[in-house]
Coordinates of C-alpha atoms in Angstrom, one line a residue:
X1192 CA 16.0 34.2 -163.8
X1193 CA 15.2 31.1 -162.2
X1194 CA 18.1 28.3 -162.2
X1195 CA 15.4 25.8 -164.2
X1196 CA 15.8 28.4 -167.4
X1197 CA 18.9 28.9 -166.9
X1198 CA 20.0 25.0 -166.9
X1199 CA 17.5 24.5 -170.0
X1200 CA 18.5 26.9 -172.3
X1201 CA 22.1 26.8 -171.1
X1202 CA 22.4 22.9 -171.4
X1203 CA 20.2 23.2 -175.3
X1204 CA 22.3 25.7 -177.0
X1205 CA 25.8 24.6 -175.5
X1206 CA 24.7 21.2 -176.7
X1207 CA 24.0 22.6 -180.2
X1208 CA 26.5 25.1 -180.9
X1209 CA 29.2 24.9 -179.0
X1210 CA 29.2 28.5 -178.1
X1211 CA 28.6 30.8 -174.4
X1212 CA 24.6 32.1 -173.6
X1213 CA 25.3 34.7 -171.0
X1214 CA 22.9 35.0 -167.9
X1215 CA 22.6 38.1 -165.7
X1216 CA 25.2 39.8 -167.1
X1217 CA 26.8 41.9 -170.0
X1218 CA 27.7 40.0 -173.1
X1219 CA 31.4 40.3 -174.5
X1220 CA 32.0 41.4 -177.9
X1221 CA 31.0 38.2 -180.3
X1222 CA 33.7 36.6 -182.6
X1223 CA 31.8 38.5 -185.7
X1224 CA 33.6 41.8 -184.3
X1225 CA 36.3 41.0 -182.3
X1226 CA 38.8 41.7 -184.7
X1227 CA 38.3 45.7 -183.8
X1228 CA 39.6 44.7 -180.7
X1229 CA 42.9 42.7 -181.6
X1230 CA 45.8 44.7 -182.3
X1231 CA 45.3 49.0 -182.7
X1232 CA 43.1 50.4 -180.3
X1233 CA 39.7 50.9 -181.4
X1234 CA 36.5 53.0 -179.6
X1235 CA 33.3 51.2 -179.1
X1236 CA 30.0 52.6 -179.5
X1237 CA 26.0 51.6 -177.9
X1238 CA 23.4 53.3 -179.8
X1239 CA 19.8 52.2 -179.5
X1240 CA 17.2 52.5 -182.4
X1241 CA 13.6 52.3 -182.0
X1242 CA 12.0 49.6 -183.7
X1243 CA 8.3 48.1 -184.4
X1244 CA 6.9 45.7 -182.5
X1245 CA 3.2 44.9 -182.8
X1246 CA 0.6 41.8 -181.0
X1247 CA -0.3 39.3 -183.7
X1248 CA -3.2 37.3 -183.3
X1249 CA -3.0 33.8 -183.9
X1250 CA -6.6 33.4 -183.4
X1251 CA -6.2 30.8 -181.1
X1252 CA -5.5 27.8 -183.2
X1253 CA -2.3 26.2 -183.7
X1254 CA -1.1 22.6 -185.3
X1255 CA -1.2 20.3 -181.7
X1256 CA -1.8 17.0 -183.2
X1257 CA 0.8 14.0 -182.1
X1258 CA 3.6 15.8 -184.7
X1259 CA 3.5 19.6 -183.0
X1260 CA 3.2 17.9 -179.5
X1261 CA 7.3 17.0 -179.2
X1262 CA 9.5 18.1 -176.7
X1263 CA 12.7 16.5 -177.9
X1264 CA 14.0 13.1 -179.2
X1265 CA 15.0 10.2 -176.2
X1266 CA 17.9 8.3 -176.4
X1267 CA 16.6 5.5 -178.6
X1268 CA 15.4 8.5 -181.1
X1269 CA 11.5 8.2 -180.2
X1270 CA 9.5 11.7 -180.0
X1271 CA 8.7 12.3 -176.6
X1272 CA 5.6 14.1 -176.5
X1273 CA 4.0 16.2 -174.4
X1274 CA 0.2 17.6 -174.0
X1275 CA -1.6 19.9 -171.4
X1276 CA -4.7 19.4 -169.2
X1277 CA -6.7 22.0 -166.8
X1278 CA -7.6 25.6 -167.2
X1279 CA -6.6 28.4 -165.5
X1280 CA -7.8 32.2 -165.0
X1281 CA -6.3 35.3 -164.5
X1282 CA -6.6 39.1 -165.0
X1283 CA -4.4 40.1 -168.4
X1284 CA -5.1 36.8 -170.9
X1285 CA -8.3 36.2 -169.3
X1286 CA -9.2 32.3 -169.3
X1287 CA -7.3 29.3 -170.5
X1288 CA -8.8 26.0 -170.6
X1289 CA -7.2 22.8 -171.9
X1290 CA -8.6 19.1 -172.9
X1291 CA -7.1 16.1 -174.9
X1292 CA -8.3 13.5 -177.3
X1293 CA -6.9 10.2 -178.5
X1294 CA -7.9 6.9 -180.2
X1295 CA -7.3 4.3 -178.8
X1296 CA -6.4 0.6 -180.3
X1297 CA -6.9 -2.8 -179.2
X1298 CA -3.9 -4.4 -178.2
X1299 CA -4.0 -7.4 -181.0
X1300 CA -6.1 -8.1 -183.8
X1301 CA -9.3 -9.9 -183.2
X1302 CA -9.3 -9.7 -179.7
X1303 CA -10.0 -13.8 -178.1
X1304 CA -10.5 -12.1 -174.4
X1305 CA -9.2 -15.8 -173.1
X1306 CA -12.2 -17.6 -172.5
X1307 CA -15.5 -17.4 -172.5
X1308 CA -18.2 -15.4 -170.9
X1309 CA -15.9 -12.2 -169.9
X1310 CA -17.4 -10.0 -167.6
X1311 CA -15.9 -6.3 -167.1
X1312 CA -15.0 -5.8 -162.8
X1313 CA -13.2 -2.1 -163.7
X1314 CA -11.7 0.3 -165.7
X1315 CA -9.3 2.7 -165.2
X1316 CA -7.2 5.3 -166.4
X1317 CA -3.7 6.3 -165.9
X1318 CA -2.3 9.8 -166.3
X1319 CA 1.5 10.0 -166.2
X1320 CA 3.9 13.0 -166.2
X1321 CA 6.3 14.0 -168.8
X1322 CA 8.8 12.2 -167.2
X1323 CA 8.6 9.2 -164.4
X1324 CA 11.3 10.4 -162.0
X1325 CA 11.1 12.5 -159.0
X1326 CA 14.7 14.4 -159.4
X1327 CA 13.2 16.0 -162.2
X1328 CA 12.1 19.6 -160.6
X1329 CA 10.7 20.9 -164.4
X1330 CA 7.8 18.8 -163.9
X1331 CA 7.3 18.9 -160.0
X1332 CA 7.1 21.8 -157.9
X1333 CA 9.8 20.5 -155.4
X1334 CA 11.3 16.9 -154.9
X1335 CA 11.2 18.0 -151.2
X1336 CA 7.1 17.6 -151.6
X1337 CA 7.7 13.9 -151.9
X1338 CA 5.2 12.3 -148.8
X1339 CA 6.0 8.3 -148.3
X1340 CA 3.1 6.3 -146.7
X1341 CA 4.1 2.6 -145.7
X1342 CA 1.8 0.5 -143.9
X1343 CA 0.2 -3.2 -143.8
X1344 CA -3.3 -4.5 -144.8
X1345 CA -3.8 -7.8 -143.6
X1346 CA -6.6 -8.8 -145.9
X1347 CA -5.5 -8.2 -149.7
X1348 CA -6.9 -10.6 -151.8
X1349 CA -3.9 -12.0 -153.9
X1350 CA -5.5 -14.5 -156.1
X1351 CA -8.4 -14.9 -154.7
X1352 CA -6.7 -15.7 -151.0
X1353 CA -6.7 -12.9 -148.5
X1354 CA -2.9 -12.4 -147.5
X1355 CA -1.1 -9.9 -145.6
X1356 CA 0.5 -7.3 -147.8
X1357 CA 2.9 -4.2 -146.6
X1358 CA 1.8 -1.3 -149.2
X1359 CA 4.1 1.5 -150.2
X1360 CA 3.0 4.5 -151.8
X1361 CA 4.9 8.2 -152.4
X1362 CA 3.4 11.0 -153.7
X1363 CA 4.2 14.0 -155.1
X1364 CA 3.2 17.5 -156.6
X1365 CA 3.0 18.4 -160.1
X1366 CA 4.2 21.6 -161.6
X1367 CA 1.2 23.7 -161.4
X1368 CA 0.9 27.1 -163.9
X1369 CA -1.8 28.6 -162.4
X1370 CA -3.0 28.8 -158.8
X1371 CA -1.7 26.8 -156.2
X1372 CA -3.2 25.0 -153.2
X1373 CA -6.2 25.9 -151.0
X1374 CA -9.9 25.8 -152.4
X1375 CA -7.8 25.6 -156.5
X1376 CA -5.7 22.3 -155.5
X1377 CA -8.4 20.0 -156.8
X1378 CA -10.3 19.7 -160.9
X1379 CA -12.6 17.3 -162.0
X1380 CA -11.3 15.4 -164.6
X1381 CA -14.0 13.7 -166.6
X1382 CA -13.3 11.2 -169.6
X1383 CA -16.0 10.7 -172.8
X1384 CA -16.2 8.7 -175.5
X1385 CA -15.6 10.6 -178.7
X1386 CA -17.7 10.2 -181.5
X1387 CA -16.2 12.2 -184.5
X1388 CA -13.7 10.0 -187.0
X1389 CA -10.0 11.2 -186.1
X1390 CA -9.2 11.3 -189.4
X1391 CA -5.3 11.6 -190.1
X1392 CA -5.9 13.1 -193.4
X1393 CA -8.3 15.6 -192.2
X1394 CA -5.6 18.9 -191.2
X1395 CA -9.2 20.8 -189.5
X1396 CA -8.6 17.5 -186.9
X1397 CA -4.9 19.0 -186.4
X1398 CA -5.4 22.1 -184.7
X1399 CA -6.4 23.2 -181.5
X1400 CA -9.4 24.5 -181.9
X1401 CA -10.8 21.4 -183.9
X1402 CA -14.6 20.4 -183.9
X1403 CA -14.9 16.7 -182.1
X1404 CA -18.0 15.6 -180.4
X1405 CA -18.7 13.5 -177.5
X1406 CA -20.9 11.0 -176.6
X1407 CA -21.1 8.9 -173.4
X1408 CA -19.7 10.0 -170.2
X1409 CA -16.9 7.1 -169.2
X1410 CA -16.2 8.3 -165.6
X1411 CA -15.1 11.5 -163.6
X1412 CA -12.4 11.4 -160.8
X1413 CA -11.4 14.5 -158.4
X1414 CA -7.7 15.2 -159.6
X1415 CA -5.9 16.7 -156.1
X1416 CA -2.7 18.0 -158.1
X1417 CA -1.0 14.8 -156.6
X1418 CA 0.4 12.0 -158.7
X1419 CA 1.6 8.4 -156.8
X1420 CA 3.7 5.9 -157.5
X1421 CA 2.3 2.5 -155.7
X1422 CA 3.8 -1.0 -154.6
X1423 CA 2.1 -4.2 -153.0
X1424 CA 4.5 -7.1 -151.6
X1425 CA 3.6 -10.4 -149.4
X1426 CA 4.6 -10.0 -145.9
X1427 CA 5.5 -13.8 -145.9
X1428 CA 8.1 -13.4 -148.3
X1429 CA 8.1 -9.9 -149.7
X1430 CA 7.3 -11.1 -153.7
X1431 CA 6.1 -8.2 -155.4
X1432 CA 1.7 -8.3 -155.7
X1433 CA 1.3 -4.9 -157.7
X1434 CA 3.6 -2.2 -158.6
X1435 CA 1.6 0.9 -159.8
X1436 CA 4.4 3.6 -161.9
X1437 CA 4.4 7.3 -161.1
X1438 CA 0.7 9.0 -162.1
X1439 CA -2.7 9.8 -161.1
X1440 CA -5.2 6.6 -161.4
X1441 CA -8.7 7.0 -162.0
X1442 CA -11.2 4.5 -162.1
X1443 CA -14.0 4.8 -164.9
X1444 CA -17.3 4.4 -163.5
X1445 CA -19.4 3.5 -166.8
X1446 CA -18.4 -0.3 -167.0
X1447 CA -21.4 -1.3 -169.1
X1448 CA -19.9 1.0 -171.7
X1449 CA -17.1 -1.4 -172.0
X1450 CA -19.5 -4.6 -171.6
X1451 CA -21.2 -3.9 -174.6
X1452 CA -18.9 -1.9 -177.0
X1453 CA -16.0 -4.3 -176.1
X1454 CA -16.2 -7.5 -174.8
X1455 CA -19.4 -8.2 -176.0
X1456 CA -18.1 -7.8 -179.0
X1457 CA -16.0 -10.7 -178.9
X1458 CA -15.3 -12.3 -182.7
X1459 CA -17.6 -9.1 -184.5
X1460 CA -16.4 -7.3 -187.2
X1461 CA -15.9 -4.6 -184.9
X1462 CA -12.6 -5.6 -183.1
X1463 CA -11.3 -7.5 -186.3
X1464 CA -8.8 -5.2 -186.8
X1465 CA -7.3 -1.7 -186.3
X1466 CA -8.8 0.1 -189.1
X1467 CA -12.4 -1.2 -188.0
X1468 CA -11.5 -0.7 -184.2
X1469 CA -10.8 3.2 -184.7
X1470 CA -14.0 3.7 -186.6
X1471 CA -15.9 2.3 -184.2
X1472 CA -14.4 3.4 -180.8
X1473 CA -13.5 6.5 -182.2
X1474 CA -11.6 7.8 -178.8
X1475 CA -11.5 9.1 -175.7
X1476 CA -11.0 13.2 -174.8
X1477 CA -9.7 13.9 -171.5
X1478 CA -11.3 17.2 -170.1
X1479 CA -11.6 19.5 -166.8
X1480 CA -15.0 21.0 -165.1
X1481 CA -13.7 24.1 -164.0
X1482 CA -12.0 27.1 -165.9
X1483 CA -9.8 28.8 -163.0
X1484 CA -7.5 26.0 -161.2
X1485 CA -4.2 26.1 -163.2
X1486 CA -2.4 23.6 -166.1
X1487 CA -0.3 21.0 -165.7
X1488 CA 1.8 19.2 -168.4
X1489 CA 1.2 14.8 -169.2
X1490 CA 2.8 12.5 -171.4
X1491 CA 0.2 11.5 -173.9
X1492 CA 2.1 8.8 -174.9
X1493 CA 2.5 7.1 -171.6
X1494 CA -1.5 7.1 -171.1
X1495 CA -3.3 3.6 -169.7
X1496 CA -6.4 2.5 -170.2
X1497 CA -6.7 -1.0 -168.5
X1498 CA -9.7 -3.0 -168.1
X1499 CA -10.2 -5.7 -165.2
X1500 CA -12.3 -8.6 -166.5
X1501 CA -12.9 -12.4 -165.4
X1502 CA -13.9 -14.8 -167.7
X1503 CA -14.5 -18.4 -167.8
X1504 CA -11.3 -21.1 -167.5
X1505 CA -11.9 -25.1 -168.1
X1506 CA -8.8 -27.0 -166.7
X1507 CA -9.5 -30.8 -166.1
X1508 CA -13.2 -30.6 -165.8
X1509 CA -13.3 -27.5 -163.3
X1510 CA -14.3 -24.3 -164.2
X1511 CA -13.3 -21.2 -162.3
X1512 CA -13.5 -17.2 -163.7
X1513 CA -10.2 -15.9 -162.6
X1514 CA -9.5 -11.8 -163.4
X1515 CA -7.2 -10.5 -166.5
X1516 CA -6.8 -7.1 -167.9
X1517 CA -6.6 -5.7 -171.3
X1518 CA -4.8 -2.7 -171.9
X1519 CA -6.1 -0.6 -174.6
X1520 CA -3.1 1.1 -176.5
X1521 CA -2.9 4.4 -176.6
X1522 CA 0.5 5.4 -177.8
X1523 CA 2.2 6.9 -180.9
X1524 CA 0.0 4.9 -183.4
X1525 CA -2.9 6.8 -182.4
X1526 CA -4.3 10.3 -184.0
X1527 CA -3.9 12.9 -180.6
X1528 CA -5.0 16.5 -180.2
X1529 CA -4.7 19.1 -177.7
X1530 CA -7.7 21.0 -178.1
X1531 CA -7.8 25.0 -176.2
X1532 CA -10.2 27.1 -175.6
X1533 CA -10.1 30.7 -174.7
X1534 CA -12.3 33.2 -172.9
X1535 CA -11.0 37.0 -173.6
X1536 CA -13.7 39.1 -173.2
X1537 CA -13.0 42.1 -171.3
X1538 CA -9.2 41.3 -170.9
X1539 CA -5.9 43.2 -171.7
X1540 CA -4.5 41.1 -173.9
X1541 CA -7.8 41.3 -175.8
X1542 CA -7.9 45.0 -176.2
X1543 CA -4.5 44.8 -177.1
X1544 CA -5.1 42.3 -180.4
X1545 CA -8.0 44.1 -181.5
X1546 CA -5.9 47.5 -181.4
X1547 CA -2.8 45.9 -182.9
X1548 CA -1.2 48.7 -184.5
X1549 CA 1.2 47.0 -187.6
X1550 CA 2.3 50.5 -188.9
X1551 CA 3.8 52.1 -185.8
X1552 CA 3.7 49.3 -183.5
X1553 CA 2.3 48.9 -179.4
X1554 CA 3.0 50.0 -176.2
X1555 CA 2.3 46.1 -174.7
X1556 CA 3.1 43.2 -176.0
X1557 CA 1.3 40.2 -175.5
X1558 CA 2.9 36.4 -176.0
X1559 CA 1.3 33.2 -174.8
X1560 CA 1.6 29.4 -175.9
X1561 CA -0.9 27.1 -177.1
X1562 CA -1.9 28.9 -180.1
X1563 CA -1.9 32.4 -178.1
X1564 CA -1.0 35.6 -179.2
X1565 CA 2.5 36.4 -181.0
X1566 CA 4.7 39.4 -181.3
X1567 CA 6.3 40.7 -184.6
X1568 CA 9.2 43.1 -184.6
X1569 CA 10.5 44.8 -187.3
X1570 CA 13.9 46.9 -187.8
X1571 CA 13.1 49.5 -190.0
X1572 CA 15.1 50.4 -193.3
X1573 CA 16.1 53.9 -192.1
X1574 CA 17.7 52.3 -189.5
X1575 CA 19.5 49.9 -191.7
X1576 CA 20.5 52.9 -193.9
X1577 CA 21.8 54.3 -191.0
X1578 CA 24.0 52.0 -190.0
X1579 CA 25.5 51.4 -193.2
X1580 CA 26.3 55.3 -193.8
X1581 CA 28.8 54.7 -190.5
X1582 CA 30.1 51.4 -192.0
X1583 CA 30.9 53.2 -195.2
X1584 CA 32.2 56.3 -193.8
X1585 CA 33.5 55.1 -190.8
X1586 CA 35.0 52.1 -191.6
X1587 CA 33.0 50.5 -188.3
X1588 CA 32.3 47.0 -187.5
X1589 CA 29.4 45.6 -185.7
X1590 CA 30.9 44.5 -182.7
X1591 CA 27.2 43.5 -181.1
X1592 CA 23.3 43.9 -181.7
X1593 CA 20.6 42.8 -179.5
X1594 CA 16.7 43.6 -179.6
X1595 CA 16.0 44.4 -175.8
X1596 CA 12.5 44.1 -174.5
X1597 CA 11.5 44.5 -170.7
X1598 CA 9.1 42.5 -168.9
X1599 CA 6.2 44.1 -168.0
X1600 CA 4.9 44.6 -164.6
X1601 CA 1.8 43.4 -165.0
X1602 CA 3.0 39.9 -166.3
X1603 CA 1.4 36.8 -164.3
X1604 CA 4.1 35.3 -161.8
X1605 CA 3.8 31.8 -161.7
X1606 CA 5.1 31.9 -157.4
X1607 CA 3.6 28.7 -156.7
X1608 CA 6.0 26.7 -159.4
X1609 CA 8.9 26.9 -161.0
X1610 CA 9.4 29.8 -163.7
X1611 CA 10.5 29.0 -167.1
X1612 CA 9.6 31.6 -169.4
X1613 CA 10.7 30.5 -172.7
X1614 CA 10.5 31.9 -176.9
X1615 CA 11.4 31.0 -180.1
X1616 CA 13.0 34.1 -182.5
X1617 CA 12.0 33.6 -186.2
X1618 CA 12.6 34.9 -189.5
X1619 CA 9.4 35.5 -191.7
X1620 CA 8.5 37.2 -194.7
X1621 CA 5.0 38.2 -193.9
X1622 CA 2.3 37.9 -196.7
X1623 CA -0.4 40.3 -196.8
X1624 CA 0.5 41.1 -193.0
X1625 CA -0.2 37.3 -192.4
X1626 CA 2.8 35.2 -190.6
X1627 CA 3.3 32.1 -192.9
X1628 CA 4.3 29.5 -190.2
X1629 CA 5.3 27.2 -192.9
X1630 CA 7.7 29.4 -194.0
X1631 CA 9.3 30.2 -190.8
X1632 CA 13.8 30.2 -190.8
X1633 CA 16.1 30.4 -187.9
X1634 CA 18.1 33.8 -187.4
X1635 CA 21.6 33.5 -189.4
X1636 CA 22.8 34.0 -185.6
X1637 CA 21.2 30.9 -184.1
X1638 CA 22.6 28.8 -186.6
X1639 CA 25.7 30.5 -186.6
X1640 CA 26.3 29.0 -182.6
X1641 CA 25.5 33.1 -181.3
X1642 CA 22.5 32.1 -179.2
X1643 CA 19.1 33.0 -179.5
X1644 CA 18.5 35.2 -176.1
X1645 CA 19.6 36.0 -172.5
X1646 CA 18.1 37.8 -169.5
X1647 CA 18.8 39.8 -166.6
X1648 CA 16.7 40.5 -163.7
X1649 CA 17.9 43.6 -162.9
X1650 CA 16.5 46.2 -163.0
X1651 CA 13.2 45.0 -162.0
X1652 CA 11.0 43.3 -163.5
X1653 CA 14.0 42.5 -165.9
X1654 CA 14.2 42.3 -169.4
X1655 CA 15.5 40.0 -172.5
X1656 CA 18.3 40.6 -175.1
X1657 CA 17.4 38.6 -178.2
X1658 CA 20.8 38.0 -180.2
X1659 CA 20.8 39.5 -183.7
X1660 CA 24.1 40.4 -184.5
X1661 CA 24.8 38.7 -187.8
X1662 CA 21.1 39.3 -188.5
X1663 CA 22.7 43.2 -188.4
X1664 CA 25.3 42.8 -189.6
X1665 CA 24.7 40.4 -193.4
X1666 CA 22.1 43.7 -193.7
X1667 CA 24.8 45.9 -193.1
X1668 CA 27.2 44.7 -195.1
X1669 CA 25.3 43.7 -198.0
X1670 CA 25.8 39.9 -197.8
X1671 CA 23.7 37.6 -200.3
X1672 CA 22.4 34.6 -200.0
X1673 CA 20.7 32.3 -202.5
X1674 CA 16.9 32.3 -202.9
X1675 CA 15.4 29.5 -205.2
X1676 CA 18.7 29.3 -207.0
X1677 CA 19.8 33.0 -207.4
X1678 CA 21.8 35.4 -205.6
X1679 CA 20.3 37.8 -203.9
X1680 CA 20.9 40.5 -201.3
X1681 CA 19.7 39.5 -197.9
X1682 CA 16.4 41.1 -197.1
X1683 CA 15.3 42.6 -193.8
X1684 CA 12.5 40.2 -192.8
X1685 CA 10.5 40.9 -189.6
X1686 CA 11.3 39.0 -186.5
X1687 CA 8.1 36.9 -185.0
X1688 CA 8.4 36.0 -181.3
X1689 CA 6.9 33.5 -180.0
X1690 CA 5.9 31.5 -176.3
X1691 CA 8.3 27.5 -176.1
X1692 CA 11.8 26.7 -177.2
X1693 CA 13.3 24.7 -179.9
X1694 CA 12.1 20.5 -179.6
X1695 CA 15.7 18.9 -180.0
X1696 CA 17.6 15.4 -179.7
X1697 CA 19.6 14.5 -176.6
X1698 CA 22.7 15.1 -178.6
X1699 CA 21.2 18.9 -178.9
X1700 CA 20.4 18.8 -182.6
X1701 CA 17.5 20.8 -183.3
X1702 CA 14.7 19.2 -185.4
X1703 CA 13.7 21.8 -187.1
X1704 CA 12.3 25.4 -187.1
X1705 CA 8.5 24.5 -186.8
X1706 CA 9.3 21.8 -184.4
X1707 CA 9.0 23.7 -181.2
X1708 CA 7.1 23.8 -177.7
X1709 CA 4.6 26.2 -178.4
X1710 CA 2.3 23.8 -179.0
X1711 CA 2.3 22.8 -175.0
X1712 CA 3.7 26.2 -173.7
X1713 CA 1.8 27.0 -170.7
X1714 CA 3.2 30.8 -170.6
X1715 CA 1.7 34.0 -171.1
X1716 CA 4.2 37.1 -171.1
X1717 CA 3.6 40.9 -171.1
X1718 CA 6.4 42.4 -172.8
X1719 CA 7.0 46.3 -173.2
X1720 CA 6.8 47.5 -176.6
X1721 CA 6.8 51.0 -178.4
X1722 CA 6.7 54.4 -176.8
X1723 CA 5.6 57.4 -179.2
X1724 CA 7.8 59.7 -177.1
X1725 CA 10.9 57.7 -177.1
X1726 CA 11.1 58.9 -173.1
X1727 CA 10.3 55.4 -171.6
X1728 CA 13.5 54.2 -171.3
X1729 CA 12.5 50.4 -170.6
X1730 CA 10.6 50.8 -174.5
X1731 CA 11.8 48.1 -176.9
X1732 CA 14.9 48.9 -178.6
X1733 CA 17.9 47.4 -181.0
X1734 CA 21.3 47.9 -178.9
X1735 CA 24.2 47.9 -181.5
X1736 CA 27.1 48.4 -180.4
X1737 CA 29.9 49.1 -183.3
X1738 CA 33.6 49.9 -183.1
X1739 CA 36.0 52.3 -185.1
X1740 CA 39.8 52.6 -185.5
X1741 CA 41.0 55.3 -183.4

């Protein structure tokens, strides 16, 4: 398991419970069944059970507007969001593309553009990464990638004046999923003006597979998988010209399309106010040419759009046209979606969901973010039953229980980048076979600080032990819990597993069970799942390990 996981998911659930996640090695005996340890001697016991576990298809479409595209909460208690652009193509999911859309806002009310006459000279667009600082490796491939370029131009124009400037750029990878380098390092990004109403009320214009339509082509740029960060100072006394913050700048070539549908718009209805403004210039979507490069993560909240213009200034009788910007806002005010599309045919995974056995479960298990496929496992009663014939005869306590599933060979090794495999565990109730993921809960042993999973690479390819130990045990035991009001006996409610991690505040506090990354996860897992013989010993199992007085 790569250190990046590791740090993640160790820092997360330390932060938010308080309690050990093991790595690489056995677990100890949780608090919930220590006592058969403390005092008489007692014998411990590791029995696995076969369970169900079955690919659920998602049909591609997930929630990914602005409130399912959170990674966390910052300091100051602001989402910070996340989206996805590129595409990316390999043998076992088949072909992955992602695109983006956004209004976009004016940055007052009734624009005045300064002066008269305004006349656009550029436009461009900044993409920035998740996070604007180098020492953070989850979003680069390597700080040691960093290349600094410093050198002198001796005719900038600054104001209007040539000068001699000294200009300093670095430049760095980003964290690729996909393929890395050679004839894949560079995508065509293009940018279009969007001409369906992001309506905020309309939930088909929340999901990733929503219907928007394009109109004018804005500009494309060649994207080389390289974001700079940029800075301009005087030689004569090294004041600062331009300073350009971490991200990948590309100028929009269609500058009559910002003539006419903005700054000749100057005093119109048009840009009078917000509500007319996003009616009007509906939005921008972000997209890629090709379908087999590989994805990379931006912060859709940190988007630019800045337009260079001059217009005309009257200052004692002389007239000159000196240059401004405007920069469009496109932040949290706006309506965003990630949009996704998928290509199957002929794949794995798609086999796989159209043979999704429910009743018996199947041999491969397919999980991938972005609205991918799922995986629901199930304990089943006559295991419960089981279990609670040797707590009633025996007298034995559930010392530990853990659903282990291996990775499959076959799953897609992200070499180039760093790895960070990641899932959420999940309680449902499933109605008519459907996964309500309204109606999702944490596991009783997430929120009762005993983790949520660890791994171990050995033996190869490795494999995950998802913690369910109370889960066990409140079956068991018969425990209750209250449902609408009443007292009931806790249920045994499949277990759905999904691609991401839990979204939480800096202090660790999660915020809340639909709020998690699968709406961004670039991942796609193989996991193994049932064997009909029971003689694969790397099948999917439950591990329970109980304890009895000697």
């Amino acid at each position: 398991m790569t250190h990046n996981l590791k740090k993640t998911f160790a820092m997360l659930l330390l932060a938010i419970f308080g309690s050990a996640l093991l790595y690489n090695c056995e677990p100890d005996p949780d608090s919930l069944g220590e006592q058969l340890f403390n005092g008489d001697a007692a014998q411990g016991n590791e029995i696995s059970y076969p369970v169900i576990a079955y690919n659920y298809d998602n049909n591609d479409s997930i929630r990914s507007d602005a409130s399912r595209l959170i990674s966390g909460l910052n300091e100051s208690g602001t989402a910070t969001n996340v989206a996805v652009l590129g595409a990316f193509t390999e043998s076992q999911f088949g072909m992955q593309r992602a695109s983006y859309v956004t209004q976009l806002r004016m940055p007052v009310d009734n624009f005045d553009f300064n002066g008269a006459d305004p006349k656009v000279d550029s436009v461009v667009l900044v993409v920035r990464p998740p996070a604007n600082t180098a020492s953070n490796t989850y979003f680069f491939e390597s700080s040691d990638s960093l290349k600094t370029n410093t050198y002198a131009k001796t005719d900038f124009p600054v104001d209007g004046v040539a000068t001699e400037v000294s200009i300093e750029k670095k430049t760095y990878p980003v964290r690729k999923y996909g393929k890395i380098g050679g004839a894949s390092k560079s995508m065509k990004i293009n940018v279009h003006e969007v001409t369906t109403f992001l309506d905020a009320n309309n939930d088909a214009l929340k999901r990733s597979n929503a219907s928007v339509s394009t109109g004018e082509l804005l500009g494309s740029g060649v994207f080389d998988g390289n974001i700079s960060s940029l800075s301009i100072t005087k030689k004569s006394d090294n004041s600062v010209v331009f300073t350009g913050n971490l991200g990948f700048r590309m100028k929009l070539s269609n500058t009559n399309f910002f003539q006419t549908h903005i700054l000749d718009k100057k005093g119109k209805p048009e840009l009078q106010d917000a509500a007319n403004f996003i009616r009007y210039f509906k939005g921008i979507k972000i997209s890629v040419d090709e379908t087999d490069r590989y994805l990379y993560q931006f912060s859709p909240n940190d988007l630019q759009l800045i337009m260079y213009y001059k217009y005309d200034k009257t200052e004692n009788g002389t007239t000159t046209r000196p240059q401004t910007t405007l920069s469009f806002n496109l932040g949290s005010a706006n309506s965003h979606i990630g949009l996704y599309e998928y290509n199957r045919s002929g794949s794995p995974a798609a086999a796989a969901l159209a043979a999704s056995n429910s009743a018996e479960g199947d041999e491969r298990l397919f999980v991938q973010g972005m609205g991918g496929p799922s995986v629901v496992v199930k304990i089943k009663d006559e295991t419960i039953a089981q279990l609670q014939d040797v707590y009633n005869k025996d007298k034995a306590g559930i010392v530990s229980a853990k659903i282990r599933i291996y990775l499959d060979p076959a799953t897609w090794k992200n070499t180039g980048s760093t790895e960070d495999r990641r899932f959420t565990l999940l309680n449902n109730t499933l109605n008519a076979g459907k996964i309500d993921y309204s109606k999702l809960t944490f596991t009783s042993d997430l929120t009762s600080g005993l983790g949520l999973y660890y791994f171990k690479d050995k033996p190869e390819p490795g494999y995950y032990d998802f913690v369910v130990t109370k889960t066990i045990k409140d079956l068991v035991e018969g425990k209750k819990e209250t449902v609408d009001g009443t007292e009931q006996l806790i249920v045994n409610k499949p277990l759905i597993i999904t691609a991401g991690t839990f979204a939480a505040s800096t202090t660790g506090t999660l915020l809340g069970v639909r709020n998690t990354t699968r709406a961004f996860d670039m991942n796609r897992i193989i996991l193994t799942g049932i064997d009909k013989t029971n003689t694969n010993p790397k099948r999917i199992q439950l591990m329970v390990t109980y304890g009895t007085k000697k």
